[in-house]
Short mmCIF file of C-alpha atoms in Angstrom, two decimals:
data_model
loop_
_atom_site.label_atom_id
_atom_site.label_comp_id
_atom_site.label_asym_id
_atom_site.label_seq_id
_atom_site.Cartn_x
_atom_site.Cartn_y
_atom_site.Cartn_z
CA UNK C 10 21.41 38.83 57.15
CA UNK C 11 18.05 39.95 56.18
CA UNK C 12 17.98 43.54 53.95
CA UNK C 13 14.87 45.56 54.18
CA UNK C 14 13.44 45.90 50.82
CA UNK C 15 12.39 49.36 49.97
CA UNK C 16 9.64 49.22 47.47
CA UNK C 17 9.84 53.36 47.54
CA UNK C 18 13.66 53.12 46.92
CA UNK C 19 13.36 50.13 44.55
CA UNK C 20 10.83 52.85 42.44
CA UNK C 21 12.80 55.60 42.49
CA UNK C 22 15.81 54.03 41.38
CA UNK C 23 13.85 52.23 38.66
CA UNK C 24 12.37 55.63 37.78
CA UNK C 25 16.16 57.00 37.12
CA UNK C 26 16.86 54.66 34.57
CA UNK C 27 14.44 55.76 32.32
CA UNK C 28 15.36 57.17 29.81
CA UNK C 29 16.62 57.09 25.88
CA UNK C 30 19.46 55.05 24.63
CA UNK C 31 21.58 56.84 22.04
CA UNK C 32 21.51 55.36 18.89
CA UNK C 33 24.41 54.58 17.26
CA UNK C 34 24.67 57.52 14.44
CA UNK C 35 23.54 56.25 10.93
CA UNK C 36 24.48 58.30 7.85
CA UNK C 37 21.16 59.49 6.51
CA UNK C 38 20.50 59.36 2.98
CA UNK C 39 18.19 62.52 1.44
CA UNK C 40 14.34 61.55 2.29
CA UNK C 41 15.44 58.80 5.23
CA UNK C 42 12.81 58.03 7.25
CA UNK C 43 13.49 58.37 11.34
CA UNK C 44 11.89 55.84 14.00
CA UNK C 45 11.33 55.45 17.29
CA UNK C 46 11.70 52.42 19.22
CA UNK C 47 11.08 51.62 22.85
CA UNK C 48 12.51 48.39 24.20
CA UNK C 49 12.76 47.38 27.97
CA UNK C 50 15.09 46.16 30.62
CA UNK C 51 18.05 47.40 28.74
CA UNK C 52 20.22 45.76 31.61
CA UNK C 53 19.44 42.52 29.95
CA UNK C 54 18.54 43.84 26.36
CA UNK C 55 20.76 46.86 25.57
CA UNK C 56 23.78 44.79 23.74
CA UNK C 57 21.54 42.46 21.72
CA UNK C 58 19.65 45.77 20.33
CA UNK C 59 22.78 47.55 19.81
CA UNK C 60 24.03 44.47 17.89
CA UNK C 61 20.86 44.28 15.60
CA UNK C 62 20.86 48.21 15.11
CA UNK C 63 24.16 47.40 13.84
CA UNK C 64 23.29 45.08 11.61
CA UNK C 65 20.18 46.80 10.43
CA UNK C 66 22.01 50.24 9.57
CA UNK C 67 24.02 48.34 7.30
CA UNK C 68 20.93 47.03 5.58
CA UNK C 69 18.66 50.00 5.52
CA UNK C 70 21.22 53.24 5.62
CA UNK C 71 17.96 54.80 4.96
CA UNK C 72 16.21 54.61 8.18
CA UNK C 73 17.48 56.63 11.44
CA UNK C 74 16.53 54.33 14.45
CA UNK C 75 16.14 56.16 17.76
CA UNK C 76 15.97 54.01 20.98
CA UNK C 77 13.84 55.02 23.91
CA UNK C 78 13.86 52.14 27.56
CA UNK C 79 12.16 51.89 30.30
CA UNK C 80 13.48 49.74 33.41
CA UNK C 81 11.01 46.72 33.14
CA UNK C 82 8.26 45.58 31.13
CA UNK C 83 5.13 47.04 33.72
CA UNK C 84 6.70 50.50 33.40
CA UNK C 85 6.60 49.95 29.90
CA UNK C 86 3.20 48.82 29.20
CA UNK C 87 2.17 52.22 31.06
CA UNK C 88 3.93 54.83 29.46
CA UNK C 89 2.78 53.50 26.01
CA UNK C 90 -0.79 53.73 27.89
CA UNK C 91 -0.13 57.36 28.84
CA UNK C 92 1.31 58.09 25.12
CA UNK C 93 -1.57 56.57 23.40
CA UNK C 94 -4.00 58.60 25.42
CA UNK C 95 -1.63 61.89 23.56
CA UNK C 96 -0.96 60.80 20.40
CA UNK C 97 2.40 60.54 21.05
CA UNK C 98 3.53 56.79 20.68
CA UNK C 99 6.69 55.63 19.54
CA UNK C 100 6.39 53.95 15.89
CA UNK C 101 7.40 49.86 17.44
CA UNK C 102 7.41 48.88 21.19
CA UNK C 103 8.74 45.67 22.45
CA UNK C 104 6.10 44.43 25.17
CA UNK C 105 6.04 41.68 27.88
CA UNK C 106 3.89 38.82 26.20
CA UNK C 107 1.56 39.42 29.24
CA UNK C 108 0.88 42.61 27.97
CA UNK C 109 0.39 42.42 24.65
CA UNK C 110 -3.57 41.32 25.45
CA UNK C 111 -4.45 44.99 26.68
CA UNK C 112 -3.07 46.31 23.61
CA UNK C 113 -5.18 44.18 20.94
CA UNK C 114 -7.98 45.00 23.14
CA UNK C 115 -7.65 48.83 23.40
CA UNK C 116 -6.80 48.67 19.79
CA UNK C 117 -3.04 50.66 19.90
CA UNK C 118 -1.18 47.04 18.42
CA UNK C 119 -1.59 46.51 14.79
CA UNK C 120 -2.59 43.23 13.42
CA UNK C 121 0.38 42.04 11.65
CA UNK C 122 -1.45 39.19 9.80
CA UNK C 123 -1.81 41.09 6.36
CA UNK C 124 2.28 42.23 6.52
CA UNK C 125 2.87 38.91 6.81
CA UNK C 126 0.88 37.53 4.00
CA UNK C 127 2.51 39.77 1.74
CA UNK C 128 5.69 38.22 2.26
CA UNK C 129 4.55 35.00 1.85
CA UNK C 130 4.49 31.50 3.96
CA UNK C 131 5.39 32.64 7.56
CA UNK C 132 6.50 29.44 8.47
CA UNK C 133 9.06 29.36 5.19
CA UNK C 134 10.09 32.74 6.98
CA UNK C 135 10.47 30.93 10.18
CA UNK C 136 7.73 32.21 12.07
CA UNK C 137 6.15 28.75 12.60
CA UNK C 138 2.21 28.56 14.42
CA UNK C 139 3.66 28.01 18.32
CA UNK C 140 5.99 31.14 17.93
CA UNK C 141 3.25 32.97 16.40
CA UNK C 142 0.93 32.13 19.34
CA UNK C 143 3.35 33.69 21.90
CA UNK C 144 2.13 36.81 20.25
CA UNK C 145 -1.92 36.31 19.17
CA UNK C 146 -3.99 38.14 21.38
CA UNK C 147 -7.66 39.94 20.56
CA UNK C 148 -7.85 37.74 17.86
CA UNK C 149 -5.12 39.17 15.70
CA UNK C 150 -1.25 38.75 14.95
CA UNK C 151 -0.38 41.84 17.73
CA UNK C 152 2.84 41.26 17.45
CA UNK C 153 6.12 39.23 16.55
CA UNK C 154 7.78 37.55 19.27
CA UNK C 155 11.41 38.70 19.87
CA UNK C 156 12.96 36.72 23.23
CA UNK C 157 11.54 33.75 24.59
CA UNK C 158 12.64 32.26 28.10
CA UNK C 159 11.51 29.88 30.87
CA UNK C 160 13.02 30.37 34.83
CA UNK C 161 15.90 28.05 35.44
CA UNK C 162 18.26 27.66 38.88
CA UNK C 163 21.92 29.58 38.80
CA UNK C 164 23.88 28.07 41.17
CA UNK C 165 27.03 28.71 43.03
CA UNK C 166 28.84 24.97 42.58
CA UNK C 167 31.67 25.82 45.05
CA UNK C 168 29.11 26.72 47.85
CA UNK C 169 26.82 23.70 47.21
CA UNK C 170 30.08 21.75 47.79
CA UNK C 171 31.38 23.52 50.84
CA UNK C 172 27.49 22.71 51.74
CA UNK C 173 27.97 18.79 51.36
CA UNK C 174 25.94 19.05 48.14
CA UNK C 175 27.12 17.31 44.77
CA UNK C 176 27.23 20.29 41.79
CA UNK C 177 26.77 17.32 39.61
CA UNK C 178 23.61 15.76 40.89
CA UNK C 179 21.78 19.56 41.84
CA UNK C 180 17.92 18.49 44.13
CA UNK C 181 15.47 17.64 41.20
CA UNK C 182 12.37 18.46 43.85
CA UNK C 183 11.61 21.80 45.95
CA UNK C 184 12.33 19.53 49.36
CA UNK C 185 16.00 18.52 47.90
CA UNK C 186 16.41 22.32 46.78
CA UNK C 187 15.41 23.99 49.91
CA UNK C 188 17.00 21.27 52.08
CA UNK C 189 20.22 22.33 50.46
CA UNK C 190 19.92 26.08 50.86
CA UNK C 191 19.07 25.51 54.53
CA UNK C 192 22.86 23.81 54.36
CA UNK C 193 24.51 26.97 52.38
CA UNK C 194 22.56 29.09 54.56
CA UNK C 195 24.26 27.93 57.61
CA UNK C 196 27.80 28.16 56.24
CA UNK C 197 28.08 31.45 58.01
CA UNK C 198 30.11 34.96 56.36
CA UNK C 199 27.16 36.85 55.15
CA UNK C 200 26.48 33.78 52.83
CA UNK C 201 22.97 33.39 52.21
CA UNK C 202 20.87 30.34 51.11
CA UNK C 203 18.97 30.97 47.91
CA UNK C 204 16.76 34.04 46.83
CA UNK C 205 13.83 33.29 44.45
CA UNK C 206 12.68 36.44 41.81
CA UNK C 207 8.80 37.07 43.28
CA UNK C 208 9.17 40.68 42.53
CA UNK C 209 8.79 43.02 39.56
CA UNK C 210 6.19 41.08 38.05
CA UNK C 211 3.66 37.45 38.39
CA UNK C 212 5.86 35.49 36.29
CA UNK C 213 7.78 33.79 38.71
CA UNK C 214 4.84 33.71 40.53
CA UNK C 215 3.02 31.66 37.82
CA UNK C 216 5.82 29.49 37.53
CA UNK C 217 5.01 27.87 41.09
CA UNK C 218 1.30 27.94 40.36
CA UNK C 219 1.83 26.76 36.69
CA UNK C 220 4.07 23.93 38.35
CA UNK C 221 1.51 22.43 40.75
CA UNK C 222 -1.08 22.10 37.95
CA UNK C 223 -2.67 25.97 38.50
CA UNK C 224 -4.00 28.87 36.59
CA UNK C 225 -4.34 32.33 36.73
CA UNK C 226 -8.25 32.34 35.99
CA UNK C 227 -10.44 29.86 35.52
CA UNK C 228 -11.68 28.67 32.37
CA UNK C 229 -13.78 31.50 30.75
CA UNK C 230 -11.73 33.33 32.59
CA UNK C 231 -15.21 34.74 35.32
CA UNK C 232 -13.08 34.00 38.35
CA UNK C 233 -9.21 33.27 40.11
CA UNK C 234 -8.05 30.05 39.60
CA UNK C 235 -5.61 30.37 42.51
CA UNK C 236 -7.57 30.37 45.14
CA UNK C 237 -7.32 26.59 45.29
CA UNK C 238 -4.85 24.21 46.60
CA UNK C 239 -2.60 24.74 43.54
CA UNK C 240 -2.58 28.88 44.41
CA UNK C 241 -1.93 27.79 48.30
CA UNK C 242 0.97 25.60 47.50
CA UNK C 243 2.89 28.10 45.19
CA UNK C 244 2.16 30.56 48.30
CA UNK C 245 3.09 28.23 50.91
CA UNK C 246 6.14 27.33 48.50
CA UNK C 247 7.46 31.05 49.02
CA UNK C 248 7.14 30.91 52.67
CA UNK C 249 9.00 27.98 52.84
CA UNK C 250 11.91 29.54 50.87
CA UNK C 251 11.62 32.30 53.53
CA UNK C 252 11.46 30.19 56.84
CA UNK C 253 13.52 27.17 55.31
CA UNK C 254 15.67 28.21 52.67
CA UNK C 255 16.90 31.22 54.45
CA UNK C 256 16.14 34.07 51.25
CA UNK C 257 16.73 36.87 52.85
CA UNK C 258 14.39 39.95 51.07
CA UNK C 259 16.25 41.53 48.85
CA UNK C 260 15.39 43.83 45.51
CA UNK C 261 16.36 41.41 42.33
CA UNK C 262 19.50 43.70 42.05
CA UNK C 263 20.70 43.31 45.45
CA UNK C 264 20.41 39.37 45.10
CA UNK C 265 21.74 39.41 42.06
CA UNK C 266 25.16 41.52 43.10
CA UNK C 267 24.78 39.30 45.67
CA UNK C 268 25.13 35.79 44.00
CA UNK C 269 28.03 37.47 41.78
CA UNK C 270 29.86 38.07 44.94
CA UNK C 271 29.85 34.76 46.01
CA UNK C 272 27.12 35.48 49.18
CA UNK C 273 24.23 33.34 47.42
CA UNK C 274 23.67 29.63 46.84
CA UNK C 275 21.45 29.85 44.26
CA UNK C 276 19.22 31.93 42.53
CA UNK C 277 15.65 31.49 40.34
CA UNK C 278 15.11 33.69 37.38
CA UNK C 279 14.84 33.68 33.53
CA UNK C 280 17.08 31.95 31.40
CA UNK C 281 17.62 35.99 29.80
CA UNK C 282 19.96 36.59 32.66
CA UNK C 283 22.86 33.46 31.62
CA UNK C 284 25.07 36.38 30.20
CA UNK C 285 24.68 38.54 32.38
CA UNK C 286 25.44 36.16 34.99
CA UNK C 287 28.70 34.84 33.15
CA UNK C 288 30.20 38.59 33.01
CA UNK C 289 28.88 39.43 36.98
CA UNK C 290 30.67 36.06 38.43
CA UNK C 291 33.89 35.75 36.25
CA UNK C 292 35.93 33.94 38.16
CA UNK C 293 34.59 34.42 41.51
CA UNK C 294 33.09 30.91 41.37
CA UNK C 295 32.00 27.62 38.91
CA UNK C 296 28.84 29.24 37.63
CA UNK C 297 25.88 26.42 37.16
CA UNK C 298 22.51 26.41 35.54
CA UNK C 299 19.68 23.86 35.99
CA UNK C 300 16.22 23.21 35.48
CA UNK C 301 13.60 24.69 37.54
CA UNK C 302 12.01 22.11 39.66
CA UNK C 303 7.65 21.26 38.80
CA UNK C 304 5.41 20.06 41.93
CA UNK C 305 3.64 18.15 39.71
CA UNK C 306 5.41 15.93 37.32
CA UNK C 307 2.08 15.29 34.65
CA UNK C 308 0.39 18.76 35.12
CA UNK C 309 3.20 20.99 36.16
CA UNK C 310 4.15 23.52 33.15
CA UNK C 311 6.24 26.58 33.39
CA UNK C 312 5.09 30.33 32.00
CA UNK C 313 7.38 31.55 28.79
CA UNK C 314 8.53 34.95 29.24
CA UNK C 315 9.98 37.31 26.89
CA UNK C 316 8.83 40.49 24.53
CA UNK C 317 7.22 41.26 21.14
CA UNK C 318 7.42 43.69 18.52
CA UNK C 319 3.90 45.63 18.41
CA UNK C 320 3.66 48.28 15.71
CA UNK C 321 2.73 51.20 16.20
CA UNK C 322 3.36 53.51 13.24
CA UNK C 323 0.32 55.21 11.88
CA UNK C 324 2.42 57.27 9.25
CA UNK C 325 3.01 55.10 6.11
CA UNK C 326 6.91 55.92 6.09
CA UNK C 327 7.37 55.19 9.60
CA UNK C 328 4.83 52.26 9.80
CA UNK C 329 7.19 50.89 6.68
CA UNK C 330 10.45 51.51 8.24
CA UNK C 331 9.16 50.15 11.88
CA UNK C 332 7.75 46.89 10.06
CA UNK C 333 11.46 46.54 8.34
CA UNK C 334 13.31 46.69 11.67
CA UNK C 335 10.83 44.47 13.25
CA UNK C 336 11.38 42.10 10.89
CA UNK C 337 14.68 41.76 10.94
CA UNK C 338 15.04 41.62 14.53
CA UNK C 339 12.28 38.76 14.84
CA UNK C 340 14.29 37.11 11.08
CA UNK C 341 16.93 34.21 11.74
CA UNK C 342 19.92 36.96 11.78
CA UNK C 343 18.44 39.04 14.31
CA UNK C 344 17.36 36.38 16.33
CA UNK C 345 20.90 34.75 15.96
CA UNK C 346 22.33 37.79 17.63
CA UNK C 347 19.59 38.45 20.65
CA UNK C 348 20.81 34.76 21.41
CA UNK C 349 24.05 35.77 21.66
CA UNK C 350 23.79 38.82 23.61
CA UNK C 351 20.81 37.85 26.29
CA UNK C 352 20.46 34.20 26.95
CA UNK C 353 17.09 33.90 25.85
CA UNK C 354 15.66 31.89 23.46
CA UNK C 355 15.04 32.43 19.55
CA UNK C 356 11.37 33.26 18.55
CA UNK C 357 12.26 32.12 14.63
CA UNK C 358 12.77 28.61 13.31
CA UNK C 359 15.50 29.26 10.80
CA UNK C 360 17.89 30.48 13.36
CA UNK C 361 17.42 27.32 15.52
CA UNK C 362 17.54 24.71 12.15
CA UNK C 363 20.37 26.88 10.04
CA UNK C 364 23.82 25.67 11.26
CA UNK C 365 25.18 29.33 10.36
CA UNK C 366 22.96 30.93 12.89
CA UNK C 367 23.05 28.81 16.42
CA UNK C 368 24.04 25.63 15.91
CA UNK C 369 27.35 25.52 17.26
CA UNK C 370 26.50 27.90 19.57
CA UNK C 371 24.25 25.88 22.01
CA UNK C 372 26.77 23.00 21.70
CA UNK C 373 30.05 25.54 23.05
CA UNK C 374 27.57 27.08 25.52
CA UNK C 375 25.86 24.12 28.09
CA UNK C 376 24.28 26.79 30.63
CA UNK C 377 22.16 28.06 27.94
CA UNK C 378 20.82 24.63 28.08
CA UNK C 379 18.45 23.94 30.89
CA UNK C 380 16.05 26.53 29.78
CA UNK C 381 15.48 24.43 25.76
CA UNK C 382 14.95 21.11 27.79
CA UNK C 383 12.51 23.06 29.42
CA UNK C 384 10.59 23.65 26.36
CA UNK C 385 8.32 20.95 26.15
CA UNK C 386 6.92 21.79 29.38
CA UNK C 387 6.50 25.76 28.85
CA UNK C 388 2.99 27.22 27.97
CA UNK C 389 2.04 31.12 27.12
CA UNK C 390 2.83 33.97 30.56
CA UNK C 391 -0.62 34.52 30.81
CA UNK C 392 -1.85 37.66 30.16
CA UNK C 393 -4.85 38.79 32.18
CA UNK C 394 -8.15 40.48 30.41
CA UNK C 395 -9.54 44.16 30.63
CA UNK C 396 -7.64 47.55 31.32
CA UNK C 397 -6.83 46.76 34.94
CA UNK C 398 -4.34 44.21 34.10
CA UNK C 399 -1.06 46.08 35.63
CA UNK C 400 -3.16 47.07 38.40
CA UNK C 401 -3.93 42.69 38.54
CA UNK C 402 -0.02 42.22 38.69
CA UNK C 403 0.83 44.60 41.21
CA UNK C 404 -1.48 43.54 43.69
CA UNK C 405 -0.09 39.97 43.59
CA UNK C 406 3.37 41.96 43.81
CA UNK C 407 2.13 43.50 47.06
CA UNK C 408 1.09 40.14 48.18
CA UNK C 409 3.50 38.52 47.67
CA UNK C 410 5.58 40.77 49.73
CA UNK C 411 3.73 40.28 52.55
CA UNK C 412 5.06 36.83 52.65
CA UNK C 413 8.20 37.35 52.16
CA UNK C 414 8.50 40.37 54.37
CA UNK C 415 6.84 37.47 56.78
CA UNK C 416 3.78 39.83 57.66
CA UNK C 417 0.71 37.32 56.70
CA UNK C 418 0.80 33.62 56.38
CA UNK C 419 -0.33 32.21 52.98
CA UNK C 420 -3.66 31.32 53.42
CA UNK C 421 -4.34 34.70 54.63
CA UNK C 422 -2.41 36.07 51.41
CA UNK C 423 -4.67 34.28 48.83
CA UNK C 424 -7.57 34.81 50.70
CA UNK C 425 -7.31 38.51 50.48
CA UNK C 426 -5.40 38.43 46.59
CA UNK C 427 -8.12 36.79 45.22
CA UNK C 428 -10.47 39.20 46.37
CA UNK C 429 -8.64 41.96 45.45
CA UNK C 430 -8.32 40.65 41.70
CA UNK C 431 -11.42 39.65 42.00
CA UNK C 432 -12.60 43.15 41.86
CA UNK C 433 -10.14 44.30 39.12
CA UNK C 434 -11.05 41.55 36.72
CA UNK C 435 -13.93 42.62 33.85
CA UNK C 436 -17.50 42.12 34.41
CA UNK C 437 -18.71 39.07 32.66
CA UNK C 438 -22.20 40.33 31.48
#
């Protein structure tokens, strides 16, 4: 079976999701201070901001909390583009790490660095140098990391057995993985081999290119760096999922219903998804996770995904009462119950080294574990210069589609790609 994907219908759908949460109703003291907070993909999010809200009322009955979504990160990088451009920006917005770069630049993010010294020692606070990176663009602290993740493989185990496979020894190497889904693909019953997350954004993307060695731009960053054999073989990698692996094109929904149903061998995507997954499959099936496999075992890194507080605030009240919230949703409590509720990984020390906040937790919870032995080998989603950088990631989208829509071959995809970001990156004078 091969479903047409509808990028219209894919749009419009995504376009009917967006809208505001309602807060959970805190009892406002006299003189309370009211924010607004956009957050994305509440289908992976919503429950671990509702917890912290929770938690955060509790602490600060003072401050009213509104929360306002969008479906996915791109969507949400451009409407706080279109409300900067009228004043009307919500007070904190949690943004894609690949998008917190335009922000510095166009100066909407605040530089958190003097907040931060006020407080003291950010690593005493937990906020060591490498989880402050995830979030240092323009030169500045522009924001506080929130969720951290790295793409891992879900897995089906009773279909990689009816397959011949072992659950227990899952393909280390794209030829063992793809050999494998060829196998699941053939059982018959609408049962498809594997489907691999290309669309939305380039993270997945990057993960390929990032795993043969690759980079997004060169050096000083004047040119692609995929148009080389590293960009070829994450493109020729797709095709081969395609042609060999049997991934049929589907929206990430579909092929994610899909999997829970029992009609998919495997599936690629972040680590953010594990709970998700675990209330979708039940029972249907043994549920696995495993590492994503690298091309090239020195080189090969994979991106980090995830989201950031950026403040916003320009009133002193709000800008207060934002910076509290953000704080305790980035501080070892917060960050103890994102973990819980998503399935990514914490962005503060203290909750990973305080046995009160995760330390039994990854030890009573093993699929949560492929993505932190991945962490040695993950590196910053890289986040692409100038004010054309959603229009960068799109076109790769498009491109991508092509491929897996089976319309142009690789080489002929990043051939015309690079050209096309080519003429979106900035002018190096």
């Amino acid at each position: 079976m091969n479903t047409t994907f509808s990028r219209r219908a894919a749009l419009l759908s995504a376009g009917a999701a967006i809208g505001a949460l309602a807060a959970p109703r805190v009892l406002r003291a006299q003189g309370s201070t009211e924010i607004t907070v956009h957050y994305a993909q509440p289908y992976i999010y919503k429950d671990s901001y509702d917890a912290i809200l929770a938690g955060f009322a509790r602490q600060e009955p003072g401050i009213k909390v509104n929360f306002v979504t969008t479906p996915n990160y791109e969507e949400g990088a451009q409407l706080i583009l279109r409300q900067a451009t009228t004043n009307q920006l919500p007070d904190l917005s949690y943004q894609g790490f690949n998008r917190l770069r335009v922000f510095a630049e166009r100066g909407i993010a605040q530089d958190l660095t003097p907040l931060l010294a006020q407080e003291g020692n950010p690593a005493q606070q937990g906020y060591t140098p490498n989880l402050l990176q995830l979030a240092h663009f323009g030169g500045m602290q522009s924001g506080l990391a929130y969720a951290a993740s790295n793409p891992v493989c879900y897995y089906n185990a009773d279909l990689v057995k009816r397959a011949g496979g072992d659950p227990e020894n899952f393909p280390k190497d794209w030829n063992g993985v793809l050999e494998l889904a060829a196998k699941i693909d053939k059982l018959g019953d609408g049962v498809e081999g594997m489907w691999f997350t290309w669309s939305g954004d380039d993270w997945m993307f990057s993960a390929l290119l990032f795993g043969h060695g690759g980079r997004m731009l060169n050096a000083d960053e004047s040119d692609v760096g995929f148009a080389g054999p590293e960009g070829l073989g994450a493109l020729t990698l797709i095709d081969r999922m395609v042609k060999q692996g049997g991934m049929p094109n589907l929206t990430a929904p579909a092929a994610r219903q899909a999997f829970a149903a029992g009609k998919l061998g495997m599936i690629f995507q972040t680590t953010a998804q594990v709970r998700g997954a675990v209330a979708s499959v039940g029972k249907t099936f043994e549920l696995r996770t495993t590492e994503m496999p690298v091309i090239d075992a020195q080189k090969g890194r994979l991106p980090t995904g995830g989201a950031a507080g950026m403040l916003t605030a320009k009133d002193p009240a709000k800008r207060a009462a934002a910076w509290k919230f953000l704080r305790y949703s980035t501080g070892p409590e917060g960050q103890a119950m994102m973990v819980q509720n998503t399935g990514y990984l914490p962005c503060n020390q203290l909750a990973i080294d305080e046995p009160k906040h995760l330390g039994a937790f990854y030890r009573e919870n093993p699929l949560f574990m492929p993505a932190v032995r991945q962490l040695p080998i993950s590196i910053p989603w890289y986040a692409f210069p100038g004010s054309n950088s959603v229009r960068v990631t799109q076109t790769m989208v498009d491109n991508l589609a092509r491929i897996v829509e089976q319309r142009a071959t690789p080489a002929v995809v990043q051939a015309e790609m690079a050209a096309e970001v080519r003429r979106l990156l900035p002018r190096k004078s």
